[in-house]
Amino acid sequence: MKKMRIIKVVIGIALIVLGASFFRIKTDEQFIKLTPTEESKYLVPMQSGVSYDQDAVIHNKIISRVGIYFLPLHPLLHHTGIITLQLKRGDTVLETASINSLYIDQTVPTQFIFDHPIASAQDETLRIHVTVSDSISTDIALRNRTFDNDFSGEEVHFSIDGVPQQYPFAYTADEVLHPALIKQVGGMIALAGLALITLPFLRKRQLLRDHLLLVAIAGLQGLSAIGSTTSMIVYGVAVLIVLTIAWWILRIVGRSRISALFGACIVACSTWLPLALVAAHGAVAQLSFKDALLDPNQIKISHAAGAYVGFFALFFAVVGIAVLVTALFRDTRRRMMVDSIVAIALVICAFLAFGHGAFAIPFATIPVSWGIAWFASLGLHNMQRFIGKNDRMVQIFLILLVAIALLDLMHVASVTLAYGAPL
């Protein structure tokens, strides 16, 4: 027994270390792609000793690389040179990167990678300063981008030695991202490891364990606010309040711990709460059932009344409703009466949310999501009873299922918070 305990502790520590390593994972994502105009007259041959500067407005990004579209004017096999790019704030050089002309590919932008990513302020103008060495003077050209329906040029201004030019040069820019979903996966792995270590203590204190788990889930969901203007603390606290209330309601009506947790997560982690934070005082559009509850695109400008619950919630809600319908014919207990009342309220709210009459209320998607969570919890509860409530493998399977469903909700919430904005 002691040996098994040591093994669990070792595995738990390994899981915590593994989960913590996920918090260090980062990636680059392109946020600007200004492609060149495909005509030979839109070229700017580059000369040594001349400064090519482009001022661009950057909206609160951590810039990790800049790509420039170059075109060799003739083969560079017998002589090469260096192209240098500086990112400036006014006259202050923030970061410098250089590349050999051998690596220029006219079909893709040449990437200048910064050793230390640069954070911009909100709506800040930064300058891209490009120069070439003497050995390749007039050998390569910057490719321009003309104005069209997709590009007005309002936030980009190109100059040569301080002289404004008509068209900017084509470029790309990437930002450093620390994906919230990766952190949340790491957090779940670390929680599994922590559970293995503290299992003997928490096994005798189930209520404490349940509430610690609610706090942990709210903390992980709060990470969805990374990269948004919403405070992680405010969002996490709001999630915790809703999560705790929903969990207690479901426990009071008799749901198992895991099914109560499942239903509470659907309620608290649905996108109605992120949309309520980013869409305050904004207009709300009427949506279809699919758009509001199953479409992961819940961004404010198109899904102001959304309440994403996902496939897992909908599947188990259907199971729960089937359980209720079956029970109505042979069970008149008070619990079934409560389920019936919730079902009636769900139908009424769905009519108000997705109907197109004079009484349509888009915000009714919020109680609809609560109703779906109620029956999803009921469906999982009865499935758990049917396939074996005390079977350890069944419990592990259901825990993994709930974790996957929760990660789906967390990911959609992250995107909603990151890209949603008031109208």
PDB file of C-alpha atoms in Angstrom, residues 114-404:
ATOM      1  CA  PHE A 114      13.323  39.957 -33.199  1.00  0.00           C
ATOM      2  CA  ASP A 115      15.314  38.548 -30.292  1.00  0.00           C
ATOM      3  CA  HIS A 116      13.045  40.404 -27.887  1.00  0.00           C
ATOM      4  CA  PRO A 117       9.400  40.930 -28.944  1.00  0.00           C
ATOM      5  CA  ILE A 118       8.203  44.529 -28.770  1.00  0.00           C
ATOM      6  CA  ALA A 119       4.989  45.498 -26.984  1.00  0.00           C
ATOM      7  CA  SER A 120       3.042  48.360 -28.510  1.00  0.00           C
ATOM      8  CA  ALA A 121       0.550  50.590 -26.735  1.00  0.00           C
ATOM      9  CA  GLN A 122      -3.057  50.912 -27.834  1.00  0.00           C
ATOM     10  CA  ASP A 123      -3.234  52.529 -31.299  1.00  0.00           C
ATOM     11  CA  GLU A 124       0.490  53.384 -31.286  1.00  0.00           C
ATOM     12  CA  THR A 125       2.407  54.400 -34.400  1.00  0.00           C
ATOM     13  CA  LEU A 126       5.654  52.454 -34.870  1.00  0.00           C
ATOM     14  CA  ARG A 127       8.207  52.885 -37.636  1.00  0.00           C
ATOM     15  CA  ILE A 128       9.692  50.132 -39.801  1.00  0.00           C
ATOM     16  CA  HIS A 129      13.130  51.358 -40.921  1.00  0.00           C
ATOM     17  CA  VAL A 130      14.811  49.355 -43.725  1.00  0.00           C
ATOM     18  CA  THR A 131      18.305  49.784 -45.218  1.00  0.00           C
ATOM     19  CA  VAL A 132      20.593  47.746 -47.509  1.00  0.00           C
ATOM     20  CA  SER A 133      24.378  47.349 -47.621  1.00  0.00           C
ATOM     21  CA  ASP A 134      26.541  48.763 -50.421  1.00  0.00           C
ATOM     22  CA  SER A 135      27.116  45.400 -52.091  1.00  0.00           C
ATOM     23  CA  ILE A 136      23.458  45.003 -53.082  1.00  0.00           C
ATOM     24  CA  SER A 137      22.564  48.632 -53.735  1.00  0.00           C
ATOM     25  CA  THR A 138      19.912  48.785 -56.545  1.00  0.00           C
ATOM     26  CA  ASP A 139      19.867  44.965 -56.708  1.00  0.00           C
ATOM     27  CA  ILE A 140      16.612  44.455 -54.830  1.00  0.00           C
ATOM     28  CA  ALA A 141      13.335  46.378 -54.667  1.00  0.00           C
ATOM     29  CA  LEU A 142      10.527  46.883 -52.198  1.00  0.00           C
ATOM     30  CA  ARG A 143       7.148  45.837 -53.553  1.00  0.00           C
ATOM     31  CA  ASN A 144       4.334  48.363 -53.182  1.00  0.00           C
ATOM     32  CA  ARG A 145       0.694  47.915 -52.327  1.00  0.00           C
ATOM     33  CA  THR A 146      -1.863  50.153 -54.024  1.00  0.00           C
ATOM     34  CA  PHE A 147      -5.143  51.273 -52.495  1.00  0.00           C
ATOM     35  CA  ASP A 148      -8.300  49.287 -53.163  1.00  0.00           C
ATOM     36  CA  ASN A 149     -11.531  48.168 -51.504  1.00  0.00           C
ATOM     37  CA  ASP A 150      -9.592  46.023 -49.023  1.00  0.00           C
ATOM     38  CA  PHE A 151      -6.905  48.569 -48.166  1.00  0.00           C
ATOM     39  CA  SER A 152      -7.430  52.306 -47.718  1.00  0.00           C
ATOM     40  CA  GLY A 153      -3.919  53.124 -46.507  1.00  0.00           C
ATOM     41  CA  GLU A 154      -5.165  55.361 -43.683  1.00  0.00           C
ATOM     42  CA  GLU A 155      -2.912  53.853 -41.003  1.00  0.00           C
ATOM     43  CA  VAL A 156       0.222  53.196 -43.108  1.00  0.00           C
ATOM     44  CA  HIS A 157       2.578  55.871 -44.495  1.00  0.00           C
ATOM     45  CA  PHE A 158       5.773  55.212 -46.482  1.00  0.00           C
ATOM     46  CA  SER A 159       8.641  57.677 -46.923  1.00  0.00           C
ATOM     47  CA  ILE A 160      12.114  57.621 -48.484  1.00  0.00           C
ATOM     48  CA  ASP A 161      14.670  59.781 -46.655  1.00  0.00           C
ATOM     49  CA  GLY A 162      11.719  61.618 -45.116  1.00  0.00           C
ATOM     50  CA  VAL A 163       9.942  62.243 -48.437  1.00  0.00           C
ATOM     51  CA  PRO A 164       6.358  60.852 -48.367  1.00  0.00           C
ATOM     52  CA  GLN A 165       5.512  58.300 -51.048  1.00  0.00           C
ATOM     53  CA  GLN A 166       2.176  57.561 -52.653  1.00  0.00           C
ATOM     54  CA  TYR A 167       1.981  53.852 -51.878  1.00  0.00           C
ATOM     55  CA  PRO A 168       3.320  51.881 -48.871  1.00  0.00           C
ATOM     56  CA  PHE A 169       5.493  48.799 -49.239  1.00  0.00           C
ATOM     57  CA  ALA A 170       3.908  45.401 -48.678  1.00  0.00           C
ATOM     58  CA  TYR A 171       4.642  43.738 -45.357  1.00  0.00           C
ATOM     59  CA  THR A 172       3.429  41.347 -42.689  1.00  0.00           C
ATOM     60  CA  ALA A 173       3.658  41.406 -38.905  1.00  0.00           C
ATOM     61  CA  ASP A 174       3.332  38.670 -36.297  1.00  0.00           C
ATOM     62  CA  GLU A 175       2.575  38.856 -32.596  1.00  0.00           C
ATOM     63  CA  VAL A 176       3.530  36.572 -29.723  1.00  0.00           C
ATOM     64  CA  LEU A 177       0.608  34.700 -28.232  1.00  0.00           C
ATOM     65  CA  HIS A 178       0.391  32.638 -25.080  1.00  0.00           C
ATOM     66  CA  PRO A 179      -2.732  30.645 -25.983  1.00  0.00           C
ATOM     67  CA  ALA A 180      -5.213  30.507 -23.109  1.00  0.00           C
ATOM     68  CA  LEU A 181      -6.380  27.034 -24.166  1.00  0.00           C
ATOM     69  CA  ILE A 182      -2.868  25.595 -23.811  1.00  0.00           C
ATOM     70  CA  LYS A 183      -2.641  27.049 -20.302  1.00  0.00           C
ATOM     71  CA  GLN A 184      -6.039  25.612 -19.469  1.00  0.00           C
ATOM     72  CA  VAL A 185      -5.009  22.156 -20.693  1.00  0.00           C
ATOM     73  CA  GLY A 186      -1.846  22.471 -18.613  1.00  0.00           C
ATOM     74  CA  GLY A 187      -3.910  23.581 -15.638  1.00  0.00           C
ATOM     75  CA  MET A 188      -6.135  20.517 -15.913  1.00  0.00           C
ATOM     76  CA  ILE A 189      -3.094  18.227 -16.109  1.00  0.00           C
ATOM     77  CA  ALA A 190      -1.607  19.920 -13.050  1.00  0.00           C
ATOM     78  CA  LEU A 191      -4.925  19.580 -11.208  1.00  0.00           C
ATOM     79  CA  ALA A 192      -4.953  15.859 -11.959  1.00  0.00           C
ATOM     80  CA  GLY A 193      -1.477  15.568 -10.477  1.00  0.00           C
ATOM     81  CA  LEU A 194      -2.466  17.596  -7.420  1.00  0.00           C
ATOM     82  CA  ALA A 195      -5.520  15.379  -6.952  1.00  0.00           C
ATOM     83  CA  LEU A 196      -3.337  12.267  -6.919  1.00  0.00           C
ATOM     84  CA  ILE A 197      -1.110  13.747  -4.217  1.00  0.00           C
ATOM     85  CA  THR A 198      -3.904  15.080  -1.993  1.00  0.00           C
ATOM     86  CA  LEU A 199      -6.375  12.234  -2.547  1.00  0.00           C
ATOM     87  CA  PRO A 200      -6.137  10.730   0.991  1.00  0.00           C
ATOM     88  CA  PHE A 201      -6.829  14.135   2.529  1.00  0.00           C
ATOM     89  CA  LEU A 202      -9.624  15.167   0.144  1.00  0.00           C
ATOM     90  CA  ARG A 203     -11.350  11.782   0.146  1.00  0.00           C
ATOM     91  CA  LYS A 204     -12.547  12.445   3.699  1.00  0.00           C
ATOM     92  CA  ARG A 205     -13.525  16.045   2.933  1.00  0.00           C
ATOM     93  CA  GLN A 206     -15.712  15.801  -0.145  1.00  0.00           C
ATOM     94  CA  LEU A 207     -17.439  19.158   0.260  1.00  0.00           C
ATOM     95  CA  LEU A 208     -14.106  20.943   0.547  1.00  0.00           C
ATOM     96  CA  ARG A 209     -12.837  19.029  -2.475  1.00  0.00           C
ATOM     97  CA  ASP A 210     -15.893  20.010  -4.517  1.00  0.00           C
ATOM     98  CA  HIS A 211     -15.523  23.706  -3.754  1.00  0.00           C
ATOM     99  CA  LEU A 212     -11.783  23.697  -4.383  1.00  0.00           C
ATOM    100  CA  LEU A 213     -12.541  22.167  -7.773  1.00  0.00           C
ATOM    101  CA  LEU A 214     -15.073  24.914  -8.492  1.00  0.00           C
ATOM    102  CA  VAL A 215     -12.481  27.550  -7.601  1.00  0.00           C
ATOM    103  CA  ALA A 216      -9.898  25.838  -9.830  1.00  0.00           C
ATOM    104  CA  ILE A 217     -12.301  25.691 -12.787  1.00  0.00           C
ATOM    105  CA  ALA A 218     -13.217  29.348 -12.326  1.00  0.00           C
ATOM    106  CA  GLY A 219      -9.516  30.205 -12.270  1.00  0.00           C
ATOM    107  CA  LEU A 220      -8.886  28.267 -15.470  1.00  0.00           C
ATOM    108  CA  GLN A 221     -11.892  29.872 -17.130  1.00  0.00           C
ATOM    109  CA  GLY A 222     -10.577  33.273 -16.054  1.00  0.00           C
ATOM    110  CA  LEU A 223      -7.529  32.599 -18.236  1.00  0.00           C
ATOM    111  CA  SER A 224      -9.869  32.907 -21.225  1.00  0.00           C
ATOM    112  CA  ALA A 225      -9.623  36.674 -20.743  1.00  0.00           C
ATOM    113  CA  ILE A 226      -5.927  36.629 -21.725  1.00  0.00           C
ATOM    114  CA  GLY A 227      -5.426  38.913 -24.703  1.00  0.00           C
ATOM    115  CA  SER A 228      -8.695  40.759 -24.135  1.00  0.00           C
ATOM    116  CA  THR A 229      -9.683  44.000 -22.463  1.00  0.00           C
ATOM    117  CA  THR A 230     -11.663  42.099 -19.835  1.00  0.00           C
ATOM    118  CA  SER A 231     -10.055  41.610 -16.429  1.00  0.00           C
ATOM    119  CA  MET A 232      -9.189  37.984 -15.692  1.00  0.00           C
ATOM    120  CA  ILE A 233     -10.057  38.544 -12.033  1.00  0.00           C
ATOM    121  CA  VAL A 234     -13.462  40.075 -12.778  1.00  0.00           C
ATOM    122  CA  TYR A 235     -14.324  37.342 -15.248  1.00  0.00           C
ATOM    123  CA  GLY A 236     -13.018  34.560 -12.982  1.00  0.00           C
ATOM    124  CA  VAL A 237     -15.004  35.831  -9.987  1.00  0.00           C
ATOM    125  CA  ALA A 238     -18.174  36.125 -12.086  1.00  0.00           C
ATOM    126  CA  VAL A 239     -17.681  32.559 -13.324  1.00  0.00           C
ATOM    127  CA  LEU A 240     -17.108  31.310  -9.757  1.00  0.00           C
ATOM    128  CA  ILE A 241     -20.331  32.914  -8.504  1.00  0.00           C
ATOM    129  CA  VAL A 242     -22.437  31.434 -11.313  1.00  0.00           C
ATOM    130  CA  LEU A 243     -20.613  28.097 -11.083  1.00  0.00           C
ATOM    131  CA  THR A 244     -21.196  27.754  -7.331  1.00  0.00           C
ATOM    132  CA  ILE A 245     -24.877  28.722  -7.508  1.00  0.00           C
ATOM    133  CA  ALA A 246     -25.552  26.317 -10.375  1.00  0.00           C
ATOM    134  CA  TRP A 247     -23.623  23.477  -8.691  1.00  0.00           C
ATOM    135  CA  TRP A 248     -25.560  23.828  -5.430  1.00  0.00           C
ATOM    136  CA  ILE A 249     -28.921  23.936  -7.217  1.00  0.00           C
ATOM    137  CA  LEU A 250     -28.113  20.757  -9.126  1.00  0.00           C
ATOM    138  CA  ARG A 251     -26.810  19.015  -5.994  1.00  0.00           C
ATOM    139  CA  ILE A 252     -29.949  19.965  -4.053  1.00  0.00           C
ATOM    140  CA  VAL A 253     -32.186  18.372  -6.680  1.00  0.00           C
ATOM    141  CA  GLY A 254     -30.184  15.149  -6.431  1.00  0.00           C
ATOM    142  CA  ARG A 255     -27.607  15.185  -9.211  1.00  0.00           C
ATOM    143  CA  SER A 256     -24.379  13.254  -8.698  1.00  0.00           C
ATOM    144  CA  ARG A 257     -21.239  15.264  -8.115  1.00  0.00           C
ATOM    145  CA  ILE A 258     -19.880  14.850 -11.628  1.00  0.00           C
ATOM    146  CA  SER A 259     -23.219  15.514 -13.331  1.00  0.00           C
ATOM    147  CA  ALA A 260     -23.771  18.595 -11.143  1.00  0.00           C
ATOM    148  CA  LEU A 261     -20.304  19.803 -12.100  1.00  0.00           C
ATOM    149  CA  PHE A 262     -21.068  19.177 -15.779  1.00  0.00           C
ATOM    150  CA  GLY A 263     -24.284  21.193 -15.670  1.00  0.00           C
ATOM    151  CA  ALA A 264     -22.714  23.993 -13.641  1.00  0.00           C
ATOM    152  CA  CYS A 265     -19.813  24.284 -16.113  1.00  0.00           C
ATOM    153  CA  ILE A 266     -22.232  24.552 -19.039  1.00  0.00           C
ATOM    154  CA  VAL A 267     -24.032  27.402 -17.299  1.00  0.00           C
ATOM    155  CA  ALA A 268     -20.990  29.309 -16.051  1.00  0.00           C
ATOM    156  CA  CYS A 269     -18.684  28.770 -19.030  1.00  0.00           C
ATOM    157  CA  SER A 270     -21.187  29.387 -21.796  1.00  0.00           C
ATOM    158  CA  THR A 271     -20.516  32.511 -23.855  1.00  0.00           C
ATOM    159  CA  TRP A 272     -23.499  34.430 -22.518  1.00  0.00           C
ATOM    160  CA  LEU A 273     -21.281  35.670 -19.698  1.00  0.00           C
ATOM    161  CA  PRO A 274     -18.355  36.829 -21.897  1.00  0.00           C
ATOM    162  CA  LEU A 275     -20.825  38.506 -24.243  1.00  0.00           C
ATOM    163  CA  ALA A 276     -22.461  40.244 -21.289  1.00  0.00           C
ATOM    164  CA  LEU A 277     -19.036  41.680 -20.393  1.00  0.00           C
ATOM    165  CA  VAL A 278     -17.965  42.787 -23.885  1.00  0.00           C
ATOM    166  CA  ALA A 279     -21.390  43.720 -25.258  1.00  0.00           C
ATOM    167  CA  ALA A 280     -22.658  45.981 -22.481  1.00  0.00           C
ATOM    168  CA  HIS A 281     -25.133  48.538 -23.828  1.00  0.00           C
ATOM    169  CA  GLY A 282     -24.664  47.174 -27.354  1.00  0.00           C
ATOM    170  CA  ALA A 283     -27.340  46.223 -29.828  1.00  0.00           C
ATOM    171  CA  VAL A 284     -28.494  42.609 -29.773  1.00  0.00           C
ATOM    172  CA  ALA A 285     -29.486  40.774 -32.937  1.00  0.00           C
ATOM    173  CA  GLN A 286     -31.977  37.939 -33.301  1.00  0.00           C
ATOM    174  CA  LEU A 287     -30.240  34.585 -33.866  1.00  0.00           C
ATOM    175  CA  SER A 288     -31.165  31.091 -34.900  1.00  0.00           C
ATOM    176  CA  PHE A 289     -30.871  28.142 -32.497  1.00  0.00           C
ATOM    177  CA  LYS A 290     -27.747  26.865 -34.262  1.00  0.00           C
ATOM    178  CA  ASP A 291     -26.014  30.264 -34.328  1.00  0.00           C
ATOM    179  CA  ALA A 292     -26.728  31.051 -30.703  1.00  0.00           C
ATOM    180  CA  LEU A 293     -25.960  27.680 -29.107  1.00  0.00           C
ATOM    181  CA  LEU A 294     -23.704  25.689 -31.444  1.00  0.00           C
ATOM    182  CA  ASP A 295     -21.765  28.160 -33.601  1.00  0.00           C
ATOM    183  CA  PRO A 296     -18.287  28.743 -32.068  1.00  0.00           C
ATOM    184  CA  ASN A 297     -18.205  32.190 -33.712  1.00  0.00           C
ATOM    185  CA  GLN A 298     -19.756  34.140 -30.857  1.00  0.00           C
ATOM    186  CA  ILE A 299     -18.047  37.470 -31.600  1.00  0.00           C
ATOM    187  CA  LYS A 300     -20.043  40.508 -30.586  1.00  0.00           C
ATOM    188  CA  ILE A 301     -20.631  42.040 -33.996  1.00  0.00           C
ATOM    189  CA  SER A 302     -22.533  38.990 -35.237  1.00  0.00           C
ATOM    190  CA  HIS A 303     -23.509  36.961 -32.164  1.00  0.00           C
ATOM    191  CA  ALA A 304     -24.516  39.449 -29.498  1.00  0.00           C
ATOM    192  CA  ALA A 305     -27.241  37.147 -28.166  1.00  0.00           C
ATOM    193  CA  GLY A 306     -25.195  33.959 -28.272  1.00  0.00           C
ATOM    194  CA  ALA A 307     -24.879  31.401 -25.494  1.00  0.00           C
ATOM    195  CA  TYR A 308     -22.597  28.684 -26.851  1.00  0.00           C
ATOM    196  CA  VAL A 309     -23.081  25.347 -25.061  1.00  0.00           C
ATOM    197  CA  GLY A 310     -21.543  22.956 -27.583  1.00  0.00           C
ATOM    198  CA  PHE A 311     -22.327  19.479 -28.869  1.00  0.00           C
ATOM    199  CA  PHE A 312     -21.727  17.576 -25.627  1.00  0.00           C
ATOM    200  CA  ALA A 313     -24.189  19.695 -23.688  1.00  0.00           C
ATOM    201  CA  LEU A 314     -26.827  19.402 -26.400  1.00  0.00           C
ATOM    202  CA  PHE A 315     -26.362  15.626 -26.671  1.00  0.00           C
ATOM    203  CA  PHE A 316     -26.767  15.016 -22.959  1.00  0.00           C
ATOM    204  CA  ALA A 317     -29.635  17.514 -22.819  1.00  0.00           C
ATOM    205  CA  VAL A 318     -31.472  15.381 -25.379  1.00  0.00           C
ATOM    206  CA  VAL A 319     -30.740  12.332 -23.228  1.00  0.00           C
ATOM    207  CA  GLY A 320     -32.017  14.186 -20.158  1.00  0.00           C
ATOM    208  CA  ILE A 321     -35.241  15.243 -21.883  1.00  0.00           C
ATOM    209  CA  ALA A 322     -35.740  11.652 -23.034  1.00  0.00           C
ATOM    210  CA  VAL A 323     -35.303  10.522 -19.424  1.00  0.00           C
ATOM    211  CA  LEU A 324     -37.904  13.066 -18.294  1.00  0.00           C
ATOM    212  CA  VAL A 325     -40.420  12.044 -20.955  1.00  0.00           C
ATOM    213  CA  THR A 326     -40.010   8.379 -20.019  1.00  0.00           C
ATOM    214  CA  ALA A 327     -40.302   9.118 -16.301  1.00  0.00           C
ATOM    215  CA  LEU A 328     -43.451  11.205 -16.712  1.00  0.00           C
ATOM    216  CA  PHE A 329     -45.441   8.105 -17.611  1.00  0.00           C
ATOM    217  CA  ARG A 330     -44.431   6.156 -14.526  1.00  0.00           C
ATOM    218  CA  ASP A 331     -43.087   8.538 -11.897  1.00  0.00           C
ATOM    219  CA  THR A 332     -44.909  11.395 -10.164  1.00  0.00           C
ATOM    220  CA  ARG A 333     -42.273  12.276  -7.603  1.00  0.00           C
ATOM    221  CA  ARG A 334     -41.644  15.913  -6.802  1.00  0.00           C
ATOM    222  CA  ARG A 335     -38.262  15.780  -8.514  1.00  0.00           C
ATOM    223  CA  MET A 336     -39.946  14.993 -11.819  1.00  0.00           C
ATOM    224  CA  MET A 337     -42.309  17.880 -11.227  1.00  0.00           C
ATOM    225  CA  VAL A 338     -39.298  20.211 -10.936  1.00  0.00           C
ATOM    226  CA  ASP A 339     -37.821  18.789 -14.137  1.00  0.00           C
ATOM    227  CA  SER A 340     -41.175  19.302 -15.854  1.00  0.00           C
ATOM    228  CA  ILE A 341     -41.320  22.935 -14.732  1.00  0.00           C
ATOM    229  CA  VAL A 342     -37.795  23.493 -16.073  1.00  0.00           C
ATOM    230  CA  ALA A 343     -38.804  21.851 -19.372  1.00  0.00           C
ATOM    231  CA  ILE A 344     -41.807  24.170 -19.719  1.00  0.00           C
ATOM    232  CA  ALA A 345     -39.641  27.200 -18.921  1.00  0.00           C
ATOM    233  CA  LEU A 346     -37.073  26.006 -21.488  1.00  0.00           C
ATOM    234  CA  VAL A 347     -39.737  25.768 -24.202  1.00  0.00           C
ATOM    235  CA  ILE A 348     -41.092  29.237 -23.397  1.00  0.00           C
ATOM    236  CA  CYS A 349     -37.625  30.824 -23.329  1.00  0.00           C
ATOM    237  CA  ALA A 350     -36.643  29.072 -26.567  1.00  0.00           C
ATOM    238  CA  PHE A 351     -39.763  30.479 -28.209  1.00  0.00           C
ATOM    239  CA  LEU A 352     -38.885  33.964 -26.985  1.00  0.00           C
ATOM    240  CA  ALA A 353     -35.221  33.639 -27.960  1.00  0.00           C
ATOM    241  CA  PHE A 354     -35.586  32.159 -31.433  1.00  0.00           C
ATOM    242  CA  GLY A 355     -39.064  33.195 -32.487  1.00  0.00           C
ATOM    243  CA  HIS A 356     -39.385  36.136 -34.866  1.00  0.00           C
ATOM    244  CA  GLY A 357     -42.628  37.599 -33.601  1.00  0.00           C
ATOM    245  CA  ALA A 358     -43.348  40.800 -31.750  1.00  0.00           C
ATOM    246  CA  PHE A 359     -42.527  39.173 -28.401  1.00  0.00           C
ATOM    247  CA  ALA A 360     -39.073  37.913 -29.374  1.00  0.00           C
ATOM    248  CA  ILE A 361     -36.426  38.528 -26.692  1.00  0.00           C
ATOM    249  CA  PRO A 362     -32.845  37.678 -27.827  1.00  0.00           C
ATOM    250  CA  PHE A 363     -31.566  37.690 -24.230  1.00  0.00           C
ATOM    251  CA  ALA A 364     -33.809  34.692 -23.545  1.00  0.00           C
ATOM    252  CA  THR A 365     -30.904  32.593 -24.861  1.00  0.00           C
ATOM    253  CA  ILE A 366     -29.438  32.905 -21.356  1.00  0.00           C
ATOM    254  CA  PRO A 367     -32.219  30.939 -19.581  1.00  0.00           C
ATOM    255  CA  VAL A 368     -32.220  28.588 -22.575  1.00  0.00           C
ATOM    256  CA  SER A 369     -28.579  27.757 -21.828  1.00  0.00           C
ATOM    257  CA  TRP A 370     -29.520  27.186 -18.172  1.00  0.00           C
ATOM    258  CA  GLY A 371     -32.294  24.830 -19.237  1.00  0.00           C
ATOM    259  CA  ILE A 372     -29.966  22.899 -21.530  1.00  0.00           C
ATOM    260  CA  ALA A 373     -27.430  22.658 -18.703  1.00  0.00           C
ATOM    261  CA  TRP A 374     -30.149  21.320 -16.399  1.00  0.00           C
ATOM    262  CA  PHE A 375     -31.099  18.502 -18.741  1.00  0.00           C
ATOM    263  CA  ALA A 376     -27.513  17.805 -19.760  1.00  0.00           C
ATOM    264  CA  SER A 377     -26.794  17.247 -16.075  1.00  0.00           C
ATOM    265  CA  LEU A 378     -29.854  14.995 -15.838  1.00  0.00           C
ATOM    266  CA  GLY A 379     -28.760  13.028 -18.908  1.00  0.00           C
ATOM    267  CA  LEU A 380     -25.224  12.485 -17.586  1.00  0.00           C
ATOM    268  CA  HIS A 381     -26.574  11.592 -14.138  1.00  0.00           C
ATOM    269  CA  ASN A 382     -28.789   8.852 -15.549  1.00  0.00           C
ATOM    270  CA  MET A 383     -26.084   7.583 -17.903  1.00  0.00           C
ATOM    271  CA  GLN A 384     -23.761   7.345 -14.918  1.00  0.00           C
ATOM    272  CA  ARG A 385     -26.337   5.321 -12.998  1.00  0.00           C
ATOM    273  CA  PHE A 386     -26.995   3.080 -15.996  1.00  0.00           C
ATOM    274  CA  ILE A 387     -23.400   2.137 -16.844  1.00  0.00           C
ATOM    275  CA  GLY A 388     -22.157   1.884 -13.284  1.00  0.00           C
ATOM    276  CA  LYS A 389     -21.843   4.581 -10.677  1.00  0.00           C
ATOM    277  CA  ASN A 390     -19.106   2.800  -8.730  1.00  0.00           C
ATOM    278  CA  ASP A 391     -17.072   1.575 -11.693  1.00  0.00           C
ATOM    279  CA  ARG A 392     -13.686   3.351 -11.619  1.00  0.00           C
ATOM    280  CA  MET A 393     -13.140   3.157 -15.379  1.00  0.00           C
ATOM    281  CA  VAL A 394     -16.579   4.611 -15.982  1.00  0.00           C
ATOM    282  CA  GLN A 395     -15.788   7.491 -13.630  1.00  0.00           C
ATOM    283  CA  ILE A 396     -12.494   8.193 -15.399  1.00  0.00           C
ATOM    284  CA  PHE A 397     -14.257   8.127 -18.775  1.00  0.00           C
ATOM    285  CA  LEU A 398     -16.929  10.564 -17.596  1.00  0.00           C
ATOM    286  CA  ILE A 399     -14.325  12.886 -16.041  1.00  0.00           C
ATOM    287  CA  LEU A 400     -12.419  12.978 -19.343  1.00  0.00           C
ATOM    288  CA  LEU A 401     -15.661  13.663 -21.213  1.00  0.00           C
ATOM    289  CA  VAL A 402     -16.522  16.559 -18.902  1.00  0.00           C
ATOM    290  CA  ALA A 403     -12.953  17.906 -19.245  1.00  0.00           C
ATOM    291  CA  ILE A 404     -13.175  17.844 -23.065  1.00  0.00           C
TER     292      ILE A 404
END
